[in-house]
XYZ file of N, CA and C in Angstrom:
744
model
N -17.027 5.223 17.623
C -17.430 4.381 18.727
C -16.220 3.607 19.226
N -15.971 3.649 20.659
C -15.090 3.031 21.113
C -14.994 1.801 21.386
N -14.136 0.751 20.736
C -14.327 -0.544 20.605
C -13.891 -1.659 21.378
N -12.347 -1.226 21.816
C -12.409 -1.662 22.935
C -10.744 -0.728 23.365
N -10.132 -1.200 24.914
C -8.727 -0.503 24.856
C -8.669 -1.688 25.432
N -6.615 -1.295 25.172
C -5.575 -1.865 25.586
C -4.991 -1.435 25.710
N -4.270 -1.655 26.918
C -2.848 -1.581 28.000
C -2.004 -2.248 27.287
N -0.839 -1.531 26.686
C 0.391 -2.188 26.481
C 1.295 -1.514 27.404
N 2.018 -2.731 28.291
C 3.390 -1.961 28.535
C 4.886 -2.588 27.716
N 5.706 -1.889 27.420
C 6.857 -1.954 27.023
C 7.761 -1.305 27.789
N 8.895 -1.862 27.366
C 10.645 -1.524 27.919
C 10.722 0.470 27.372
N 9.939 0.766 26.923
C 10.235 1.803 26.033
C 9.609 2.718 26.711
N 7.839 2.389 26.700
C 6.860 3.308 27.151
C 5.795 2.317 27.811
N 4.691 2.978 28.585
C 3.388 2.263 28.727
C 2.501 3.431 27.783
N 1.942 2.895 26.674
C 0.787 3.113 26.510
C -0.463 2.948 26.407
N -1.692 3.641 25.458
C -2.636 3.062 25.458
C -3.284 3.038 24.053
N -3.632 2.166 23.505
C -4.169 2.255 21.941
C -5.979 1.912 22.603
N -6.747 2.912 21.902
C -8.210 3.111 22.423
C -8.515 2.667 20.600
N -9.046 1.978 20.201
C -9.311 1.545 18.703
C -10.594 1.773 18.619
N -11.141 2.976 17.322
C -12.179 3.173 16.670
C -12.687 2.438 15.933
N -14.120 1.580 16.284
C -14.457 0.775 15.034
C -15.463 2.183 14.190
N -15.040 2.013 13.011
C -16.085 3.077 12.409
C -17.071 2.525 11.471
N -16.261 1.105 10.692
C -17.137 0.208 9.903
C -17.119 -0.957 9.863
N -17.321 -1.803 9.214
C -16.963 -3.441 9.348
C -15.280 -3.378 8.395
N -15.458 -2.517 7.446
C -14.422 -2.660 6.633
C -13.534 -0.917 6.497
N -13.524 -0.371 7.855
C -12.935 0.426 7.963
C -12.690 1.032 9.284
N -11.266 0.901 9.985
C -11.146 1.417 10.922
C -9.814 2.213 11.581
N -10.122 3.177 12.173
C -8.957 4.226 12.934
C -8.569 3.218 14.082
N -6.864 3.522 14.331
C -6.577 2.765 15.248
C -6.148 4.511 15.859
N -6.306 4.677 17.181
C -5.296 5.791 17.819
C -4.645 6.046 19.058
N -3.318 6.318 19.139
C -2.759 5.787 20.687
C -2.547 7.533 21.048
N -2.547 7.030 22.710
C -2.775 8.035 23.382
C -1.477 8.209 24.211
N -0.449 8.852 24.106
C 1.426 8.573 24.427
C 0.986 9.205 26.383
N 1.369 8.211 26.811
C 1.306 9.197 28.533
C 2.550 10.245 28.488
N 3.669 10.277 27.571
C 4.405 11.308 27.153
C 4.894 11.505 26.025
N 5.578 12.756 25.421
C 5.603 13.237 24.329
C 4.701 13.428 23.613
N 4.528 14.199 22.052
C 4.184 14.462 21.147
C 4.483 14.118 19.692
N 3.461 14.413 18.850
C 4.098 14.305 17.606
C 4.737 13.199 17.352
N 3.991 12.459 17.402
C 5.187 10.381 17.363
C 4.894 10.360 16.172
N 4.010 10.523 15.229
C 4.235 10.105 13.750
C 5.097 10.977 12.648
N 5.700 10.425 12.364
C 7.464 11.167 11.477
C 6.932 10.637 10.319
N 6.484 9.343 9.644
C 6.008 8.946 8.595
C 4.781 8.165 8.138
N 4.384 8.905 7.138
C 3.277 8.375 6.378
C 3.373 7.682 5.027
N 2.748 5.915 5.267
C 3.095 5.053 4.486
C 1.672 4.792 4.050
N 1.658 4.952 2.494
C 0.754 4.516 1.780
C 0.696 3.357 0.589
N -0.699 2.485 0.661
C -0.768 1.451 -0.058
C -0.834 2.356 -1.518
N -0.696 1.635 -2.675
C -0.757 2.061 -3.466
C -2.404 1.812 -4.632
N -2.163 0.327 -4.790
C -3.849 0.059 -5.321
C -4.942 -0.125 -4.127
N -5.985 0.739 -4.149
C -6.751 0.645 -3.799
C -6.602 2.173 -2.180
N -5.594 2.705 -2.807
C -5.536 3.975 -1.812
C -5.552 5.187 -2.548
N -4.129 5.046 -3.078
C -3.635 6.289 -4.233
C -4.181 6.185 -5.540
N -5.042 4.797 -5.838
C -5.428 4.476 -7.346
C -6.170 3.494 -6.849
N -7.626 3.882 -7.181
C -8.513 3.023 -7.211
C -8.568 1.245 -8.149
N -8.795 0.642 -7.317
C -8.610 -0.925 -8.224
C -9.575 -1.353 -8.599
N -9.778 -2.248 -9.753
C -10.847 -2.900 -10.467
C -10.543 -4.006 -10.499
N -11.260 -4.821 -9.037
C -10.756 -6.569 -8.945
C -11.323 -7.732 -9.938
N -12.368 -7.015 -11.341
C -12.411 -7.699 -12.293
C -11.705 -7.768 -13.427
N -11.262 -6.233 -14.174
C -11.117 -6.703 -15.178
C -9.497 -7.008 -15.122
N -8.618 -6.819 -14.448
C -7.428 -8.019 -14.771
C -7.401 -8.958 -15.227
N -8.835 -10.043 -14.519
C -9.031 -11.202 -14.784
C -9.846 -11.176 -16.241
N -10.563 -10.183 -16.620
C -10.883 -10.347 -17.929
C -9.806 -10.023 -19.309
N -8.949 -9.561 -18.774
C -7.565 -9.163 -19.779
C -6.964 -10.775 -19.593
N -6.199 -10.953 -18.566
C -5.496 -12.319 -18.195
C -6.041 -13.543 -19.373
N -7.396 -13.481 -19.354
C -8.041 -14.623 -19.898
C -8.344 -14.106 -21.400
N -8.019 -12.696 -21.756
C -7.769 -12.645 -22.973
C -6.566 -13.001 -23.872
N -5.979 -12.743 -23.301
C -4.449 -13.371 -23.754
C -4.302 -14.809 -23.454
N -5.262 -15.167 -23.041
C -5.182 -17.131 -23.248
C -4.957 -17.547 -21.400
N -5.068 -16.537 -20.577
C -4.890 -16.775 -19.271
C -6.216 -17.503 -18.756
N -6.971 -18.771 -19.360
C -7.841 -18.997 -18.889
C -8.247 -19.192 -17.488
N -7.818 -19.986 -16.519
C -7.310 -20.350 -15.156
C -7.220 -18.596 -14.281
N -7.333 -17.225 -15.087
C -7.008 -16.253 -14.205
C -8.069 -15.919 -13.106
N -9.159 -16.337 -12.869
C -9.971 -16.931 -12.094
C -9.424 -16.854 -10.614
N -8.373 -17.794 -10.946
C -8.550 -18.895 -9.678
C -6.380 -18.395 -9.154
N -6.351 -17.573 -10.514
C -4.736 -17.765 -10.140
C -4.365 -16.124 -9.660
N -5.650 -14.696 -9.444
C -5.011 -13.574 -9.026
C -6.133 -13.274 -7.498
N -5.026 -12.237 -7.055
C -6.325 -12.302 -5.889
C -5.553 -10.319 -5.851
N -6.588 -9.922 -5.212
C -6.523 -8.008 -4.929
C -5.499 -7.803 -4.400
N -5.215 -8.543 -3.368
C -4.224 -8.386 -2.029
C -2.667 -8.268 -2.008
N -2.733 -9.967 -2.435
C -1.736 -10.530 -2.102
C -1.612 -11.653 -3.078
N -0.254 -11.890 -4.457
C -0.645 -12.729 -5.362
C 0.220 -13.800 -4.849
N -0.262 -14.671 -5.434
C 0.234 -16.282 -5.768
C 1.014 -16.482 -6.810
N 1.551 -18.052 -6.645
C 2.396 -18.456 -7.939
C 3.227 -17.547 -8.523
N 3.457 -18.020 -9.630
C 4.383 -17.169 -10.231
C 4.113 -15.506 -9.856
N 2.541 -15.428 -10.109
C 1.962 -13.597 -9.936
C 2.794 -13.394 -8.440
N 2.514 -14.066 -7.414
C 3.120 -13.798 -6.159
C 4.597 -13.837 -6.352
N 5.501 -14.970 -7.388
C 7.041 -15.130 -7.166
C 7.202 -13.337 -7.880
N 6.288 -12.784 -8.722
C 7.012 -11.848 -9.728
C 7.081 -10.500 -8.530
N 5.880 -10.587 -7.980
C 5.626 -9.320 -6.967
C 6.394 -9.051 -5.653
N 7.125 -10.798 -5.537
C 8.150 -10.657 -4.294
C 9.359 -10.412 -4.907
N 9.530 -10.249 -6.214
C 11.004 -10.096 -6.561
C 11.778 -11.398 -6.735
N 11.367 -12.587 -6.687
C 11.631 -14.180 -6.660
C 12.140 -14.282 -8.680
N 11.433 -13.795 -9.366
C 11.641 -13.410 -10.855
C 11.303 -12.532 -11.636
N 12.125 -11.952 -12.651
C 11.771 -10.967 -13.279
C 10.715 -10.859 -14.234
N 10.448 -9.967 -14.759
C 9.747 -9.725 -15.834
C 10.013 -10.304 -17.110
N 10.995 -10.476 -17.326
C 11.128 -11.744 -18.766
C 10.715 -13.087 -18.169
N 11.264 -13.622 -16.942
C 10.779 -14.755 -16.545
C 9.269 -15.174 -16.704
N 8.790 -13.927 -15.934
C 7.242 -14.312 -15.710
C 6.645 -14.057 -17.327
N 7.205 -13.559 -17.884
C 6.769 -13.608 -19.328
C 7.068 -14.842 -19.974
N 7.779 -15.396 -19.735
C 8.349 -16.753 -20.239
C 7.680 -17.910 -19.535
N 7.258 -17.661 -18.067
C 6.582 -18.942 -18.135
C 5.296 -19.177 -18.076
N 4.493 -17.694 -17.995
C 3.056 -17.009 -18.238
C 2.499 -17.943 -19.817
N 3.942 -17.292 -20.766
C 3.718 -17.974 -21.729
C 3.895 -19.354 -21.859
N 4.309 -19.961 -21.472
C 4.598 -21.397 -21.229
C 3.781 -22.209 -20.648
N 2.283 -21.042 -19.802
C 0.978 -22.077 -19.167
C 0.322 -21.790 -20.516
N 0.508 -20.964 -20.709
C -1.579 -20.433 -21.817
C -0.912 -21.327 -23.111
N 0.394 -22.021 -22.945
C 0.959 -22.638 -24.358
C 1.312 -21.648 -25.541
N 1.201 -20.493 -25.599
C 1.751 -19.696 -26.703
C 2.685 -18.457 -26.396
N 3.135 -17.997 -27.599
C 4.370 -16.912 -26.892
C 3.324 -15.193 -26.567
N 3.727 -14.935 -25.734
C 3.256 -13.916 -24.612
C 4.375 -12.950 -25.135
N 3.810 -11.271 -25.402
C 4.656 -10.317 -25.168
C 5.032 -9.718 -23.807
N 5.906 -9.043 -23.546
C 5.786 -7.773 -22.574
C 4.736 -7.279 -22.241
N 4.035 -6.400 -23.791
C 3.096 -5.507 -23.942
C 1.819 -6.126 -23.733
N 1.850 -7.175 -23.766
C 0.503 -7.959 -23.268
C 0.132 -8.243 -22.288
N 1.422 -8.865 -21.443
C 1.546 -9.272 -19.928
C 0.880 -7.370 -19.149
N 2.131 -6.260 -19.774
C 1.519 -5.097 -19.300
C 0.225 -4.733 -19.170
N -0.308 -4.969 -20.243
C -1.933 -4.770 -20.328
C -2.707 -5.695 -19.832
N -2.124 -6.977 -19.184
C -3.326 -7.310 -18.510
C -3.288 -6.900 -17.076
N -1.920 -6.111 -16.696
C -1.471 -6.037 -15.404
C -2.429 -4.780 -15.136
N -1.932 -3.955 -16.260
C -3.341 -2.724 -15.900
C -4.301 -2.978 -15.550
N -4.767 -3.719 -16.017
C -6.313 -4.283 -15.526
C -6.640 -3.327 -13.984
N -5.879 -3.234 -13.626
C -6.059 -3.278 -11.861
C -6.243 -1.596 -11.827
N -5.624 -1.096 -12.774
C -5.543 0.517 -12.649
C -6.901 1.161 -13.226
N -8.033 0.814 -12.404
C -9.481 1.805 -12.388
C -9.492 2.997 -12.877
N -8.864 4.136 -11.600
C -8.789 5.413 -12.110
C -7.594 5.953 -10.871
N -7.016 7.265 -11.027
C -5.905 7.889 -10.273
C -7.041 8.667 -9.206
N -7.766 9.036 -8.740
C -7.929 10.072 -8.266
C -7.450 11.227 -7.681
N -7.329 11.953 -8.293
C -6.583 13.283 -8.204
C -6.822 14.489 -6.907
N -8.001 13.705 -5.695
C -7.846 14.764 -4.582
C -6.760 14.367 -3.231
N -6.050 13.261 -3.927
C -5.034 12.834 -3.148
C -3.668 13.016 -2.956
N -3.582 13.739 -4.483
C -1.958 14.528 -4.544
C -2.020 15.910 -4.262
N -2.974 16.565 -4.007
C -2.375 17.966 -3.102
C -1.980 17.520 -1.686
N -3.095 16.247 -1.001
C -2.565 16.194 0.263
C -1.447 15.709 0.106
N -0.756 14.653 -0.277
C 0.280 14.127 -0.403
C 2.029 15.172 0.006
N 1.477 16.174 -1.145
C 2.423 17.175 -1.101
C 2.409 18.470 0.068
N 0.973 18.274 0.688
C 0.962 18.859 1.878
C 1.304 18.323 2.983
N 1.453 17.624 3.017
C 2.199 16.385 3.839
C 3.417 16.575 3.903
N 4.145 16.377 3.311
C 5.436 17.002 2.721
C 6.236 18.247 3.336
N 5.200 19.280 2.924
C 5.611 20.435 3.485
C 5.782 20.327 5.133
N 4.365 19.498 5.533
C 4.406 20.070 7.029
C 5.285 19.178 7.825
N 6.804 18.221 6.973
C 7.256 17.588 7.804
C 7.631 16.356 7.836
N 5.971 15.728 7.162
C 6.290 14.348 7.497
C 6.860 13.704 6.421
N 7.961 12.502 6.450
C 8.535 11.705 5.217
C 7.023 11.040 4.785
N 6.484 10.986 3.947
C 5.680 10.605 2.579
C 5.918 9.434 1.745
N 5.923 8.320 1.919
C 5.983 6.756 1.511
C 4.781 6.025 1.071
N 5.685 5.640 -0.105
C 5.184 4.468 -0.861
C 5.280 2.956 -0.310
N 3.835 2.401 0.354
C 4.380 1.204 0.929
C 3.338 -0.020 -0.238
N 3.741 -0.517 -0.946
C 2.975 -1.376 -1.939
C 3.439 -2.798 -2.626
N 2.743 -3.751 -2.554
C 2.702 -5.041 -2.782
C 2.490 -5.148 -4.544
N 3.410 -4.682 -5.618
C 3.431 -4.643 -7.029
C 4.658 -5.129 -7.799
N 4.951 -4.890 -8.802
C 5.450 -5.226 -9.840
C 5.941 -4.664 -11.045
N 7.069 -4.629 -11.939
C 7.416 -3.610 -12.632
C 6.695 -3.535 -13.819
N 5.317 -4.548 -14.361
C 5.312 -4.326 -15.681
C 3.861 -2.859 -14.804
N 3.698 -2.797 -13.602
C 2.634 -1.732 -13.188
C 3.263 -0.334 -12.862
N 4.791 -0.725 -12.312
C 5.354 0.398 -11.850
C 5.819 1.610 -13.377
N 6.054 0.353 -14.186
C 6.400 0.953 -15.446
C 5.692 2.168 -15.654
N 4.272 2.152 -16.116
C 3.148 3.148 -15.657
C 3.024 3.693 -14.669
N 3.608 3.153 -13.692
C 3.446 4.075 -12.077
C 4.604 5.339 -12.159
N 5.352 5.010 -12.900
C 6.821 5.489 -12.800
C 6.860 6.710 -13.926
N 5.820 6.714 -14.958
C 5.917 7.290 -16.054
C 4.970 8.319 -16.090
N 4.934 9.467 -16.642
C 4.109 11.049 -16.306
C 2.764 10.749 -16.713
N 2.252 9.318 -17.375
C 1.192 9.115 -17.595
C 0.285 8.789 -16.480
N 0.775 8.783 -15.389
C 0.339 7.991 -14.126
C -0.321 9.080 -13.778
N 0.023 10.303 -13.183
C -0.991 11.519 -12.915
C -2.258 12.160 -13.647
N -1.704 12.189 -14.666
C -2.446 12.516 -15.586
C -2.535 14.336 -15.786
N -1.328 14.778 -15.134
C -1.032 15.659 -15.412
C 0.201 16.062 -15.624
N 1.313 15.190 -16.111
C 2.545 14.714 -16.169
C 3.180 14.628 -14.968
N 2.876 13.984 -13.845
C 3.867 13.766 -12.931
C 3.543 12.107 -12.801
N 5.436 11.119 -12.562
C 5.262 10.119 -12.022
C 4.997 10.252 -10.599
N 4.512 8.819 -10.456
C 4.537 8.533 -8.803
C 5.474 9.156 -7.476
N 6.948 9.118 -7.729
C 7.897 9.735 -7.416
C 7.772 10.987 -7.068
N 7.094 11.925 -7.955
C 6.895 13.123 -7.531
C 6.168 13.736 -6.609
N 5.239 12.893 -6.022
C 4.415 12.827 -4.469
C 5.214 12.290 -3.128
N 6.329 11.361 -3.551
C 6.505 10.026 -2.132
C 8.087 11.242 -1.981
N 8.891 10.502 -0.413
C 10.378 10.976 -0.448
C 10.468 9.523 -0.791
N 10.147 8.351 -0.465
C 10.543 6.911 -0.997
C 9.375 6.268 -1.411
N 9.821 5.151 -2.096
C 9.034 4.244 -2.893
C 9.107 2.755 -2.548
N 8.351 2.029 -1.334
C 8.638 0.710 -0.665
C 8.400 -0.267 -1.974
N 8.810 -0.720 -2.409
C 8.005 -1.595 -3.597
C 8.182 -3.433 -3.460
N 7.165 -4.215 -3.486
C 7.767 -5.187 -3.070
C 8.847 -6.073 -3.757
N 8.371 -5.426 -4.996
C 9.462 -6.616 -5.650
C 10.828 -6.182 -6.039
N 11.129 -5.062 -5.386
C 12.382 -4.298 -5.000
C 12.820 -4.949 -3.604
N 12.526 -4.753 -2.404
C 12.194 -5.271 -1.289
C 12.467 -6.352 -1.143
N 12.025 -6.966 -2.412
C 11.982 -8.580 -1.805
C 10.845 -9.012 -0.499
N 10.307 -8.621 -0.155
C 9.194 -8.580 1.284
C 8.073 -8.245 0.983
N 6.879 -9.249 1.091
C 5.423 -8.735 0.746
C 4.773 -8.258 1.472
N 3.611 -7.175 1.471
C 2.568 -7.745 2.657
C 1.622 -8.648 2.558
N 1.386 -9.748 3.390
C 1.266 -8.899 5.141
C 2.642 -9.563 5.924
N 3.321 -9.750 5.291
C 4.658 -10.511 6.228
C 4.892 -9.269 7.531
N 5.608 -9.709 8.266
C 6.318 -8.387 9.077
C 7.304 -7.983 8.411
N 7.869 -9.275 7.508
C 9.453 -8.251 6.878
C 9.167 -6.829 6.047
N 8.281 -6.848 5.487
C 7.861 -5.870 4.758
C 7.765 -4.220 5.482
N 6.906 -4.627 6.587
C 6.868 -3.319 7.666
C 7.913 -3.171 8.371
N 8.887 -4.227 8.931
C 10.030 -4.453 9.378
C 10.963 -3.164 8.524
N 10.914 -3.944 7.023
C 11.937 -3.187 6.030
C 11.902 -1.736 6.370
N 10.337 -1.427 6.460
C 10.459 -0.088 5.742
C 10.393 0.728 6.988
N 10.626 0.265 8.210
C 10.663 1.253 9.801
C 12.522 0.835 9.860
N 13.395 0.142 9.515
C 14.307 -0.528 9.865
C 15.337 1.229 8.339
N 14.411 1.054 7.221
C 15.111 2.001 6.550
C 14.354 3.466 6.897
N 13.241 3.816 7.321
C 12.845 4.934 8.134
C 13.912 5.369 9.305
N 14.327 4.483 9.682
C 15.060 4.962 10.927
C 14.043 5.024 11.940
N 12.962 4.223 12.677
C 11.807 4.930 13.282
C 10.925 3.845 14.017
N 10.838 4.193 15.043
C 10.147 3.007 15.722
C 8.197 2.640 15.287
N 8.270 1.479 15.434
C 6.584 1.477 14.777
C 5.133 3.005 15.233
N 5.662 2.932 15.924
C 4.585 4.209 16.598
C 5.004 5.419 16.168
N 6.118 5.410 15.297
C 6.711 6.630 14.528
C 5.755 6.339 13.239
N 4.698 5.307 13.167
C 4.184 5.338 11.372
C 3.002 5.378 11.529
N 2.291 5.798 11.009
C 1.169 6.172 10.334
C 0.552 4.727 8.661
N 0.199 4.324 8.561
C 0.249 2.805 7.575
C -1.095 3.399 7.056
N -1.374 3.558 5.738
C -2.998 3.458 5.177
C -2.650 2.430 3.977
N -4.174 1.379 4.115
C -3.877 0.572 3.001
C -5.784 -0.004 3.618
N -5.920 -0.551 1.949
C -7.206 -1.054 2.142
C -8.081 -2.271 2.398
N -6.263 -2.633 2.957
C -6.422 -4.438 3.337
C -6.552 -4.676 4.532
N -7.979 -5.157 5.264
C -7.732 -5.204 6.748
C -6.676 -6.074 7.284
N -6.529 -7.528 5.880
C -5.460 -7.875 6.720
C -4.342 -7.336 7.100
N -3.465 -6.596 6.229
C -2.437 -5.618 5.907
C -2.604 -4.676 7.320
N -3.726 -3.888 7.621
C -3.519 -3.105 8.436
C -3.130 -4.014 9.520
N -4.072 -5.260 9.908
C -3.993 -5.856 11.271
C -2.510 -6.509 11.913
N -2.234 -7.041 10.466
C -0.347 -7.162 10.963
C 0.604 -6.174 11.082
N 0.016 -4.842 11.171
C 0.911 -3.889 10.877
C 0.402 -3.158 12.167
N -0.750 -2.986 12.617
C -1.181 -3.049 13.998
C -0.529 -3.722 15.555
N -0.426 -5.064 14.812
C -0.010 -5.540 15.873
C 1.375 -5.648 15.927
N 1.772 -5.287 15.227
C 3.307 -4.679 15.513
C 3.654 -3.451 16.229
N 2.443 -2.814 15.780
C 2.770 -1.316 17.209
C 2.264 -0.309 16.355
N 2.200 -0.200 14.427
C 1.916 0.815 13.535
C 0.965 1.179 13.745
N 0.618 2.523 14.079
C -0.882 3.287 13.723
C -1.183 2.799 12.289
N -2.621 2.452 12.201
C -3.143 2.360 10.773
C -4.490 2.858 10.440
N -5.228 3.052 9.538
C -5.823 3.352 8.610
C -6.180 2.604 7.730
N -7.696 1.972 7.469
C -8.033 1.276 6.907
C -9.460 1.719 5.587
N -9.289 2.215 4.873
C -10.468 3.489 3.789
C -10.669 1.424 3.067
N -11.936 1.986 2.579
C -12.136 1.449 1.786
C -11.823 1.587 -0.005
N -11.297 0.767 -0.594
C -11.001 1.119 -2.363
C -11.558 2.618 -3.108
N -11.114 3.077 -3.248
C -11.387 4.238 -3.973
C -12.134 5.468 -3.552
N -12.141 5.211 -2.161
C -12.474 6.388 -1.390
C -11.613 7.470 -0.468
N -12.595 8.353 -0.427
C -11.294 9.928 -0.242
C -11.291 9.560 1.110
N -9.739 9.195 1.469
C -9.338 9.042 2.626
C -8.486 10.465 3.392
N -8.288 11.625 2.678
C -7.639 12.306 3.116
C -8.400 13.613 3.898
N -9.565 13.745 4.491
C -9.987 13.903 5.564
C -9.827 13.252 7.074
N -9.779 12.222 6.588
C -9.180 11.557 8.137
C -8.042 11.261 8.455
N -7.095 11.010 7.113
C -5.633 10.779 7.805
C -5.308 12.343 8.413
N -5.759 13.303 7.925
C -5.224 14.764 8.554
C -5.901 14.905 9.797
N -6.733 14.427 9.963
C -7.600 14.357 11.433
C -6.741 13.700 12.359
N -6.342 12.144 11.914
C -5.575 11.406 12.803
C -4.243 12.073 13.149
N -3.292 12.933 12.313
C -2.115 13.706 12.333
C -2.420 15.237 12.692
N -3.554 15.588 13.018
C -4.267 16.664 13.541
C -3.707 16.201 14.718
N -4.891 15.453 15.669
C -4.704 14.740 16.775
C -3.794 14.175 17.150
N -2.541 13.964 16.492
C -0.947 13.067 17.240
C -0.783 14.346 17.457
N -1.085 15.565 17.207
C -0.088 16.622 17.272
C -0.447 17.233 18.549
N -1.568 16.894 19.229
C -1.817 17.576 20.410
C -1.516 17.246 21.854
């Protein structure tokens, strides 16, 4: 259903973005070029809650096992806070946040603990998302990792346990946006900034799926085609629909 359009003109092009509402918590954005073809060169994907389904409870029930009582009030799905937010922007490392993690709950905190409550978040992989991934690939387009995380998750993201058929993460993406590499979270613009600025590629060159409306909407209004699935659902019928359709 067509929701509403807009006329943008720019120094560049005039186009038109005609925006699909399809749900309250899911929607196709799609522009219609009065010239050329084929404008999307890259496809940027969220990582929790796209490529790996998330479980926005039990973090908080790990957190508060290890003495994180307050984890309540101190994690959120999105976008973290405090220290969780300084560790995910790259502001401090992983010994830090271990050091002062341990320094709220009052007792000494491992690595391996902090890790396991970070899992928390890792539900399940679903596995009908890496053939497209790699079909993607073939037909062209650069294949990106665009995600708001942290190394005690990437650790596991990074390691052949992550597929579950020995491949890391790496072995699907050509890059890996990470924020606390980056330094840039979402929903900032620096973040989408970063990763069209190292694409080489103007916003209407991207394609964005992530399951944060806010995330999509700042990344929208920057000019990015986006994609908005809900958590743990098979989104890869429609992103090939939407890259069906740029192609015509």
């Amino acid at each position: 259903m067509i929701h509403r359009v807009i006329q943008i003109d720019s120094q560049h092009e005039k186009r038109t973005f005609v925006w699909l509402l399809m749900k309250p918590e899911c929607w196709i954005t799609k522009r219609f070029e009065t010239y050329g073809f084929d404008m999307i060169k890259t496809v940027a994907f969220d990582l929790g809650g796209v490529i790996m389904e998330i479980d926005n409870e039990e973090p908080t029930r790990r957190f508060q096992e290890i003495g994180v009582q307050d984890a309540t009030t101190l994690l959120d799905p999105y976008t973290q806070a405090g220290i969780f937010g300084d560790l995910e922007h790259g502001k401090i490392s992983e010994e830090e946040f271990r050091q002062q993690l341990s320094a709220h709950v009052g007792h000494e905190l491992t690595w391996q603990q902090c890790q396991y409550a970070w899992l928390g978040y890792a539900k399940s992989v679903p596995k009908h998302s890496f053939p497209t991934l790699l079909r993607l690939r073939e037909m062209g387009y650069r294949v990106v990792l665009a995600s708001n995380t942290n190394g005690f998750m990437q650790s596991w993201v990074d390691s052949e346990k992550f597929s579950g058929d020995g491949h890391a993460v790496s072995f699907y993406f050509d890059e890996l946006y990470r924020s606390y590499e980056m330094k840039e979270m979402k929903p900032d613009e620096g973040f989408f900034s970063y990763i069209l600025s190292h694409e080489n590629i103007l916003p209407e060159n991207m394609l964005f799926i992530d399951d944060s409306p806010r995330n999509c909407a700042i990344a929208s209004k920057m000019g990015v085609l986006t994609y908005c699935p809900e958590n743990g659902t098979d989104w890869t019928g429609a992103v090939m629909d939407i890259l069906q359709k740029d192609r015509r």
